[in-house]
mmCIF file of C-alpha atoms in Angstrom:
data_model
loop_
_atom_site.group_PDB
_atom_site.id
_atom_site.type_symbol
_atom_site.label_atom_id
_atom_site.label_comp_id
_atom_site.label_asym_id
_atom_site.label_seq_id
_atom_site.Cartn_x
_atom_site.Cartn_y
_atom_site.Cartn_z
ATOM 1 C CA MET A 1 11.513 8.786 6.328
ATOM 2 C CA GLY A 2 14.591 10.171 5.269
ATOM 3 C CA VAL A 3 17.498 7.606 4.148
ATOM 4 C CA SER A 4 19.102 8.312 7.701
ATOM 5 C CA THR A 5 16.515 7.183 9.505
ATOM 6 C CA ARG A 6 16.303 4.267 7.212
ATOM 7 C CA ALA A 7 19.822 3.080 7.689
ATOM 8 C CA ALA A 8 19.784 3.839 11.212
ATOM 9 C CA LEU A 9 16.645 1.798 11.365
ATOM 10 C CA ALA A 10 17.955 -1.149 9.034
ATOM 11 C CA ALA A 11 21.456 -1.233 11.213
ATOM 12 C CA ALA A 12 19.315 -1.198 14.691
ATOM 13 C CA LEU A 13 17.290 -4.119 13.468
ATOM 14 C CA THR A 14 20.084 -5.961 12.213
ATOM 15 C CA THR A 15 21.932 -5.530 15.833
ATOM 16 C CA ALA A 16 19.056 -6.851 17.003
ATOM 17 C CA ALA A 17 18.788 -10.049 15.214
ATOM 18 C CA LEU A 18 22.708 -10.441 16.003
ATOM 19 C CA LEU A 19 22.304 -9.847 19.780
ATOM 20 C CA THR A 20 19.071 -12.191 19.823
ATOM 21 C CA GLY A 21 20.452 -15.107 18.055
ATOM 22 C CA THR A 22 17.351 -14.466 15.692
ATOM 23 C CA PRO A 23 18.260 -16.899 12.650
ATOM 24 C CA SER A 24 17.658 -15.300 9.300
ATOM 25 C CA HIS A 25 16.927 -18.530 7.388
ATOM 26 C CA GLY A 26 13.947 -20.323 8.130
ATOM 27 C CA THR A 27 12.205 -21.738 11.257
ATOM 28 C CA GLU A 28 13.705 -24.679 13.973
ATOM 29 C CA ALA A 29 11.066 -27.219 12.239
ATOM 30 C CA GLY A 30 12.518 -26.305 8.947
ATOM 31 C CA MET A 31 16.188 -26.839 9.803
ATOM 32 C CA ALA A 32 15.863 -30.252 11.332
ATOM 33 C CA ASP A 33 16.062 -32.094 8.819
ATOM 34 C CA HIS A 34 18.865 -29.982 7.159
ATOM 35 C CA PRO A 35 21.711 -32.248 6.097
ATOM 36 C CA TYR A 36 24.488 -30.014 7.896
ATOM 37 C CA ILE A 37 23.105 -30.523 11.731
ATOM 38 C CA GLY A 38 25.008 -32.007 13.925
ATOM 39 C CA MET A 39 28.453 -32.334 15.462
ATOM 40 C CA TRP A 40 31.352 -31.183 13.043
ATOM 41 C CA ILE A 41 34.808 -32.257 14.758
ATOM 42 C CA THR A 42 38.266 -31.307 13.909
ATOM 43 C CA GLY A 43 40.534 -34.462 13.097
ATOM 44 C CA ASP A 44 42.642 -34.469 16.372
ATOM 45 C CA GLY A 45 39.097 -33.813 18.224
ATOM 46 C CA HIS A 46 40.194 -30.374 19.775
ATOM 47 C CA ILE A 47 37.488 -28.469 18.368
ATOM 48 C CA ARG A 48 34.104 -29.614 18.198
ATOM 49 C CA GLN A 49 31.386 -27.876 16.842
ATOM 50 C CA GLN A 50 27.455 -28.299 17.373
ATOM 51 C CA LEU A 51 25.027 -27.024 14.770
ATOM 52 C CA LEU A 52 21.930 -26.323 16.168
ATOM 53 C CA PRO A 53 18.427 -27.052 14.147
ATOM 54 C CA ASN A 54 17.305 -23.404 15.375
ATOM 55 C CA GLY A 55 20.326 -21.657 13.686
ATOM 56 C CA ARG A 56 22.776 -21.492 16.686
ATOM 57 C CA TYR A 57 26.492 -23.070 17.190
ATOM 58 C CA ASP A 58 28.273 -24.057 20.102
ATOM 59 C CA GLU A 59 31.475 -24.669 20.136
ATOM 60 C CA ALA A 60 34.199 -26.125 22.155
ATOM 61 C CA ARG A 61 38.023 -26.473 22.581
ATOM 62 C CA GLY A 62 39.607 -28.620 24.621
ATOM 63 C CA THR A 63 38.014 -29.178 28.048
ATOM 64 C CA ARG A 64 36.433 -25.862 27.517
ATOM 65 C CA LYS A 65 32.454 -26.294 26.738
ATOM 66 C CA SER A 66 30.783 -23.715 24.878
ATOM 67 C CA ALA A 67 33.763 -21.699 24.381
ATOM 68 C CA TYR A 68 31.927 -19.733 21.533
ATOM 69 C CA GLN A 69 28.456 -19.978 20.394
ATOM 70 C CA GLY A 70 26.649 -17.486 18.169
ATOM 71 C CA ARG A 71 24.152 -17.746 14.811
ATOM 72 C CA TYR A 72 24.746 -19.279 11.678
ATOM 73 C CA LYS A 73 23.076 -19.385 8.141
ATOM 74 C CA VAL A 74 23.829 -22.039 5.425
ATOM 75 C CA THR A 75 23.286 -21.104 1.850
ATOM 76 C CA GLY A 76 24.081 -24.192 -0.626
ATOM 77 C CA ASN A 77 27.865 -25.489 0.806
ATOM 78 C CA HIS A 78 28.454 -22.082 1.934
ATOM 79 C CA ILE A 79 28.664 -21.243 5.857
ATOM 80 C CA ASP A 80 28.489 -18.543 7.317
ATOM 81 C CA TYR A 81 29.225 -17.502 11.080
ATOM 82 C CA TRP A 82 28.038 -14.271 13.346
ATOM 83 C CA ASP A 83 29.502 -15.168 17.059
ATOM 84 C CA ASP A 84 28.019 -13.365 20.116
ATOM 85 C CA THR A 85 31.060 -11.539 20.936
ATOM 86 C CA GLY A 86 31.235 -9.912 17.338
ATOM 87 C CA PHE A 87 33.237 -11.954 15.198
ATOM 88 C CA THR A 88 32.131 -13.668 11.995
ATOM 89 C CA ALA A 89 33.566 -16.237 9.763
ATOM 90 C CA ASP A 90 32.756 -18.376 6.951
ATOM 91 C CA GLY A 91 33.371 -21.631 5.504
ATOM 92 C CA ARG A 92 32.266 -24.143 3.025
ATOM 93 C CA PHE A 93 30.923 -28.203 3.384
ATOM 94 C CA GLU A 94 31.989 -30.436 0.571
ATOM 95 C CA GLY A 95 29.999 -33.768 1.731
ATOM 96 C CA ASP A 96 31.312 -35.045 5.477
ATOM 97 C CA VAL A 97 34.090 -32.409 5.469
ATOM 98 C CA LEU A 98 33.442 -28.957 6.848
ATOM 99 C CA TYR A 99 36.450 -26.289 5.771
ATOM 100 C CA HIS A 100 36.006 -23.364 8.344
ATOM 101 C CA GLY A 101 38.667 -20.913 9.798
ATOM 102 C CA GLY A 102 42.210 -22.524 7.986
ATOM 103 C CA MET A 103 40.885 -25.829 9.968
ATOM 104 C CA VAL A 104 38.793 -28.979 8.287
ATOM 105 C CA PHE A 105 36.027 -30.531 10.756
ATOM 106 C CA TYR A 106 34.403 -34.096 10.170
ATOM 107 C CA ARG A 107 31.211 -35.295 10.779
ATOM 108 C CA GLU A 108 31.105 -36.510 13.812
ATOM 109 C CA GLY A 109 31.172 -40.277 13.168
ATOM 110 C CA THR A 110 33.383 -39.959 9.808
ATOM 111 C CA ARG A 111 36.343 -38.724 10.926
ATOM 112 C CA ALA A 112 39.562 -39.831 8.777
ATOM 113 C CA GLU A 113 41.171 -41.677 11.102
#
């Protein structure tokens, strides 16, 4: 197989994984106990991001449920996002706080008042 064929195959497999939302960090059973699984909310409650154990996320904004959906991967305290529309982003966790996209999210139930 030539270099260009291998590159094309790798690109196709990556695209397929992105489009199908295949998690790249393990199984749902392996993620169920991950410390970052759950709901993360901005201080004003406007944006709510649910990190699901299957490597997917569902983000609500205001009254719009499921405004954004996609997959994510956590490495240490770093999170990478791949939105279903092709948008990418990242963030970092510090305890019960998630810094992402210039915003600050708090784990549900620990929000600073």
